[in-house]
Amino acid sequence: MIYPPHVEYFLKIVFSETILRMCPHLLLWPCENPFRCRSLPAQRKIYMRSPPIPEMATQEVQLNETLAHLKTESETLKSKLEEERAKLHDVELHQVAEKVEGLGQFVMKTRRTLKGHGNKVLCMDWCKDKRRIVSSSQDGKVIVWDAFTTNKEHAVTMPCTWVMACAYAPSGCAVACGGLDNKCSVYPLSLDKNENLAAKKKSVAMHTNYLSACSFTNSDMQILTSSGDGTCALWDVESGQLLQSFHGHAADVLCLDLAPSETGNTFVSGGCDKKANVWDMRSGQCIQSFETHESDINSVRYYPSGDAFASGSDDATCRLYDLRADREVAIYSKESIIFGVSSVDFSLSGRLLFGGYNDYTINVWDVLKGTRVSILFGHENRVSTLRVSPDGTAFCTGSWDHTLRIWA
Amino acid sequence: MIWSISADFERGSPHIETNCNYKMQYTNWPIKSNVMIEDIVTRIQDETEGVPIRTVKSFMTKIPSVVTGADIVQWLMKNLSIEDPAEAMHIGSLIAAQGYFFPISDHVLSLKDDGTFYRFQAPYFWPSNCWEPENTDYAIYLCKRTMQNKTRLELADYEAENLARLQRAFARKWEFIYMQAEAQVKIDRKKDKTERKILDSQERAFWDVHRPVPGCVNTTEMDIRKCRRMKNPHRVKKSVYGLAEEGTQSQSPIHTPSHHCRKGTKEDVEKEILFLNTQLDRHCMKMSKVAESLITYTEQYMEYDPFVTAPEPSNPWTSDDPSFWDLEASKEPSQQRVKKWGFSLEEALKDPAGQELFLKFLESEFSSENLRFWLAVQDLKRMPQQEVAQRAQDIWTEFLAEGAPSSINLDSHSYERTSQNLKDPGRYSYEDAQDHIYKLMKSDSYTRFLRSNVYQDLLMARKKVCVFLSVINTRVSSNMYFV
């Protein structure tokens, strides 16, 4: 409908006021695209505030006072919350686990070494067929391997270096990757080895800083990403449309993991703000938050039942958080472990937690008893990525020494 | 070997603000590991609690301020509670590689558990001081070394190569570098002999860290994602030899000045308060219950965990035999696999064979529409965005509309909410309904399924076959005797 200009102007003012009242982005997030919400303050300046007046000074003082008051309120609530949670902390996990039979001696060795990357391996992911993997490296190369035979099946050269994230599609027919280009791109894998994969590339996600992690959801049609810009986002692969964005981290988000449940719609993310946040994919809300690490959280992974998750951090510890207790329930650390954890994953039953460390080793932890079961040497530089295979028969590590290793 | 990392990150992308070809300096900063290492290094040099550092007499000279590798390994084992000497050597080698102590007679920084002599690095040269030594400094250093007429200070092959390369690169500046080197030598000559020995070795160790022997790990390489935490992002390069600074500012290509930790604005704090209030209302489980639950789950699945229980017939990765995977993929699920379907409805549905059997069972009970609805909604959530609205409508028509062919039974509340959602159909329009149906199946049909003949037969199937075969065997053998 076209209105005369003066009516249009009037409507503009009225409607923008209405929008502002409905969506002040303080309490509600009804917008599909919160990026729009963020631009409102600028509009607000135009429509609600006249040019600066002397009262501004008083207003600013008031604002600071309000802010201080709010901060105190927030701190009080935090202590109260800690108090409430502590009341339910009646016993430690490892104490209850004393009755559980100890694990025997483990013989875990490198069963395959995958050589082919020309620089630091940064990320890897398994295919659902339990033997293929995709890996990405600092030199811009993304390689798909049949880890069982150690043959390279596909190779793509990305237009940027530091490809920090890669993921295999559930169908096994595509891979996603990204890094310093701030994007996540999907490459369909063709059976024709001679075909140029780069030609079919599809750009899906666009962030304003590096892509730190990506993962397909239950289908090839959606991708979840995390970025150095402090946000996570859910994208529709076919159209590249942003379906949902997740704001709440105060610094770079370094990792994410989707809940294993078929019925679940949540995922957990970890960031440089030392927080691990659990998100509802449908609403974009943060539903739980954990802040006990003393440094960046480099990796998060759900416990197989989906009721808990583990995290690995630069503070040289791995921790287990339970969602039902809303609390940290175990710490995996040793005096002799002083280098950060880059990557963690559980064995199929959740009894073992594997951690890849910046001191070139892998430490294997008994999740229930809290003790270290084994330390594995082999890599000649930092272990940057670690994933257990879909059927739990092996785990794969990628390292700054340019190689990947399969351990079983 | 890399000592100047040219940033060729972006070939034509508009997003990164810096251009190609700028030299990126990685700095070290007080990350947690460094803090922990420095604590260890301070303790290890303590007069009473540390290792014995002493002057050792050797031939006609004295070797000042050294400790043996074995002493360091022993100290680490005792003070860091390490049981395996190999582990102590590994961690010790890493601390050495970072540059906190070094072997006095080797460029390769590693710890040996024997009589090899080590010296501690001066705090001036510690990584946490954010050194970014320039090639000019390195050139001065190598030049200086050639001026000192001592065999023990002769350049190694790789150092000679580096020097040659630098001479070519700095051809125009070489006079300046030479003069600086001469000045350094003059200053050094004035120092006390013992002091000189120590300082020389420490300086050499510094360069072993920043210009490592080819083939050795360069521990100054940093994760590009962590570059933001530079002590002083706009710092000008610092020269080891106190030379005047040369001007180009170093800057992280990722974290430009505008990128900073989001400070807590009023809106952020208000949001946080809301969040905290929600958390306070949350009903949480006691730790004892949580522990029991985790233990129960883990114990139940341990027989399926290949790291704990060896898979049958073998783990493909250890035996190089993929039959385990072939069996898993076959149409006939193993008894063990069938047993898993009894753990939870989720397990049964996760396995395609389990899902198929459950569906068949429901069909026999004329209640398959529930599972088909659930599967359809799962499918809906996986669709590309464009197809979502149509599919949501189709589901309504099939399962929920008046006179639907596969009408499901929903309570009025869920029905109301769902029909409201359908006014703006999306992939989550059926969440309530799906949840309700899932709970129904779980409490009702699933429990009956587990008790049903189809499931029990499959669970016991092998046993029956085995019994049958063994009966035949005995009959055959007994027949043979008769004849």
mmCIF file with all atom_site columns, C-alpha atoms in Angstrom, chain A residues 48 55 70 106 125 140 142 154 209 220 274 279 292 305 307 322:
data_model
loop_
_atom_site.group_PDB
_atom_site.id
_atom_site.type_symbol
_atom_site.label_atom_id
_atom_site.label_alt_id
_atom_site.label_comp_id
_atom_site.label_asym_id
_atom_site.label_entity_id
_atom_site.label_seq_id
_atom_site.pdbx_PDB_ins_code
_atom_site.Cartn_x
_atom_site.Cartn_y
_atom_site.Cartn_z
_atom_site.occupancy
_atom_site.B_iso_or_equiv
_atom_site.pdbx_formal_charge
_atom_site.auth_seq_id
_atom_site.auth_comp_id
_atom_site.auth_asym_id
_atom_site.auth_atom_id
_atom_site.pdbx_PDB_model_num
ATOM 1  C CA . MET A 1 48  ? 13.548 8.720   20.538 1.00 0.00 ? 48  MET A CA 1
ATOM 2  C CA . GLU A 1 55  ? 20.829 16.758  30.972 1.00 0.00 ? 55  GLU A CA 1
ATOM 3  C CA . LEU A 1 70  ? 22.660 -4.240  38.465 1.00 0.00 ? 70  LEU A CA 1
ATOM 4  C CA . PHE A 1 106 ? 45.224 -51.135 28.354 1.00 0.00 ? 106 PHE A CA 1
ATOM 5  C CA . ASP A 1 125 ? 35.995 -35.861 11.640 1.00 0.00 ? 125 ASP A CA 1
ATOM 6  C CA . GLY A 1 140 ? 44.729 -24.976 3.318  1.00 0.00 ? 140 GLY A CA 1
ATOM 7  C CA . VAL A 1 142 ? 41.290 -30.724 3.223  1.00 0.00 ? 142 VAL A CA 1
ATOM 8  C CA . HIS A 1 154 ? 39.779 -36.763 -2.160 1.00 0.00 ? 154 HIS A CA 1
ATOM 9  C CA . ASN A 1 209 ? 35.664 -13.676 12.286 1.00 0.00 ? 209 ASN A CA 1
ATOM 10 C CA . ASP A 1 220 ? 23.051 -32.997 5.391  1.00 0.00 ? 220 ASP A CA 1
ATOM 11 C CA . LYS A 1 274 ? 36.046 -19.826 30.083 1.00 0.00 ? 274 LYS A CA 1
ATOM 12 C CA . TRP A 1 279 ? 21.801 -23.889 23.961 1.00 0.00 ? 279 TRP A CA 1
ATOM 13 C CA . THR A 1 292 ? 34.726 -23.271 36.434 1.00 0.00 ? 292 THR A CA 1
ATOM 14 C CA . SER A 1 305 ? 23.795 -40.559 27.330 1.00 0.00 ? 305 SER A CA 1
ATOM 15 C CA . ASP A 1 307 ? 23.122 -36.086 30.440 1.00 0.00 ? 307 ASP A CA 1
ATOM 16 C CA . ASP A 1 322 ? 26.287 -32.915 34.610 1.00 0.00 ? 322 ASP A CA 1
#
